[in-house]
Coordinates of C-alpha atoms in Angstrom, one line a residue:
M19 CA -72.3 215.9 55.8
A20 CA -72.8 213.3 58.6
N21 CA -71.5 210.5 56.5
T22 CA -68.3 212.4 55.8
A23 CA -67.7 212.9 59.5
T24 CA -68.3 209.3 60.2
Q25 CA -66.0 208.2 57.4
Q26 CA -63.2 210.5 58.8
Q27 CA -63.6 209.1 62.3
S28 CA -63.4 205.5 61.1
T29 CA -60.4 206.1 59.0
S30 CA -58.5 208.1 61.6
V31 CA -56.5 206.5 64.3
P32 CA -58.1 206.7 67.8
R33 CA -56.4 209.0 70.3
Q34 CA -55.3 206.3 72.6
E35 CA -53.5 204.5 69.7
Q36 CA -51.9 207.9 68.6
R37 CA -50.6 208.4 72.1
R38 CA -49.2 204.9 72.2
L39 CA -47.4 205.5 68.9
E40 CA -45.9 208.8 70.2
E41 CA -44.6 207.4 73.5
P42 CA -41.2 205.7 73.6
Q43 CA -41.3 202.1 74.5
A44 CA -40.6 201.2 78.1
S45 CA -37.2 199.5 78.7
A46 CA -36.0 197.4 81.6
W47 CA -34.0 200.4 82.8
Q48 CA -37.1 202.0 84.2
G49 CA -36.9 199.4 87.0
W50 CA -33.3 200.5 87.6
V51 CA -34.3 204.1 87.7
A52 CA -37.0 203.2 90.3
F53 CA -34.3 201.2 92.2
G54 CA -32.1 204.3 92.2
G55 CA -34.9 206.5 93.5
I56 CA -35.8 204.0 96.2
M57 CA -32.1 203.6 97.2
M58 CA -31.9 207.4 97.5
I59 CA -34.9 207.5 99.8
L60 CA -33.5 204.6 101.9
S61 CA -30.1 206.2 102.2
G62 CA -31.6 209.5 103.0
F63 CA -33.5 208.0 105.9
F64 CA -30.3 206.3 107.1
G65 CA -28.4 209.6 106.9
A66 CA -31.2 211.5 108.7
I67 CA -31.2 208.9 111.5
E68 CA -27.4 209.1 111.7
G69 CA -27.7 212.9 111.9
L70 CA -30.3 212.7 114.7
V71 CA -28.1 210.3 116.7
G72 CA -25.2 212.8 116.2
I73 CA -27.4 215.6 117.5
F74 CA -29.0 214.0 120.5
K75 CA -26.3 211.4 121.5
D76 CA -23.0 212.9 120.4
Q77 CA -20.9 210.4 122.5
Y78 CA -22.2 207.5 120.4
F79 CA -19.7 208.1 117.5
L80 CA -16.6 208.7 119.6
V81 CA -13.9 206.2 118.8
H82 CA -11.0 205.9 121.3
T83 CA -7.5 204.5 120.6
N84 CA -4.8 203.8 123.2
N85 CA -3.5 207.4 122.9
G86 CA -6.8 209.3 122.8
L87 CA -9.5 210.0 120.3
L88 CA -9.2 208.7 116.8
V89 CA -11.3 211.5 115.3
T90 CA -12.3 214.7 116.9
T91 CA -15.2 216.7 115.5
N92 CA -18.2 218.8 116.5
Y93 CA -20.8 216.0 116.4
N94 CA -23.7 218.5 116.8
A95 CA -22.8 220.3 113.6
W96 CA -22.0 216.9 112.0
G97 CA -25.4 215.6 113.0
W98 CA -27.3 218.7 111.6
T99 CA -25.3 218.3 108.3
H100 CA -26.2 214.7 108.0
L101 CA -29.9 215.4 108.8
A102 CA -30.1 218.1 106.2
I103 CA -28.3 216.0 103.5
G104 CA -30.6 213.1 104.4
V105 CA -33.7 215.2 103.9
V106 CA -32.4 216.5 100.5
V107 CA -31.6 212.9 99.4
I108 CA -35.1 211.7 100.4
L109 CA -36.7 214.6 98.5
A110 CA -34.5 213.9 95.5
G111 CA -35.4 210.2 95.6
L112 CA -39.1 211.1 95.6
G113 CA -38.4 213.4 92.7
V114 CA -36.6 210.7 90.7
L115 CA -39.6 208.4 91.2
A116 CA -41.8 211.3 89.8
G117 CA -39.5 211.7 86.8
Q118 CA -38.2 215.2 87.8
M119 CA -35.0 216.4 86.1
W120 CA -33.7 218.4 89.1
A121 CA -33.9 215.2 91.2
R122 CA -31.9 213.3 88.6
V123 CA -29.2 215.9 88.6
I124 CA -29.0 215.9 92.4
G125 CA -29.1 212.0 92.4
I126 CA -26.2 211.8 89.9
G127 CA -24.2 214.4 92.0
L128 CA -24.8 212.6 95.2
A129 CA -23.9 209.2 93.7
M130 CA -20.7 210.6 92.4
I131 CA -19.8 212.0 95.8
S132 CA -20.7 208.6 97.4
A133 CA -18.4 206.7 94.9
V134 CA -15.5 209.0 95.6
V135 CA -16.0 208.8 99.4
N136 CA -16.1 205.0 99.2
L137 CA -13.0 205.0 97.0
A138 CA -11.2 206.6 100.0
F139 CA -12.4 203.8 102.3
L140 CA -11.5 201.0 99.8
S141 CA -8.5 199.8 101.8
A142 CA -10.5 199.8 105.1
Y143 CA -13.7 198.1 103.7
P144 CA -12.8 196.6 100.3
V145 CA -15.9 194.5 99.8
W146 CA -18.4 197.0 101.1
S147 CA -16.8 199.9 99.2
T148 CA -16.7 197.9 96.0
I149 CA -20.4 197.1 96.3
I150 CA -21.3 200.7 97.0
I151 CA -19.2 202.0 94.1
T152 CA -20.8 199.5 91.8
L153 CA -24.3 200.5 92.9
D154 CA -23.4 204.2 92.5
V155 CA -22.2 203.6 88.9
I156 CA -25.4 201.7 88.1
V157 CA -27.5 204.5 89.6
I158 CA -25.6 207.2 87.7
Y159 CA -26.0 205.3 84.5
A160 CA -29.7 204.7 85.0
L161 CA -30.5 208.3 86.0
A162 CA -28.3 209.9 83.3
V163 CA -29.3 207.7 80.3
H164 CA -32.7 206.3 81.2
G165 CA -34.1 208.7 83.8
G166 CA -36.4 210.4 81.2
E167 CA -38.3 207.2 80.6
V168 CA -39.9 207.5 84.1
K169 CA -41.4 210.9 83.3
S170 CA -43.0 209.6 80.1
R171 CA -44.9 207.0 82.1

């Protein structure tokens, strides 16, 4: 009886090798997914700082022209909105790095919004807007197609 158990163990594939066979192979896009998550965290911090500046120093963003203000808005509400969005982006970026599906969906949605907003500013900042739109498209592709690879690791 003991010889039979020993023979079965030696002929069977060890668990580690079984797990390796079942897991999908890592691709270079895992790095791009991590890049997307890190960029989300970074832009979330920038948005939160921008929101805090809007809350505590609302005169900072006022732009004057010869005839008056260029843009008028409630900078306190604008600051709280940016702070809240910044926190959501930070949490979603951390979720992307952890391989969470909800974070990928939020990341794709926010990257789409960012691309559209930068399309509106294309005539004012052509090089910067083009760079941001390109990065948004790369992040969308990485999160949509290869985001599941992060969870498997």
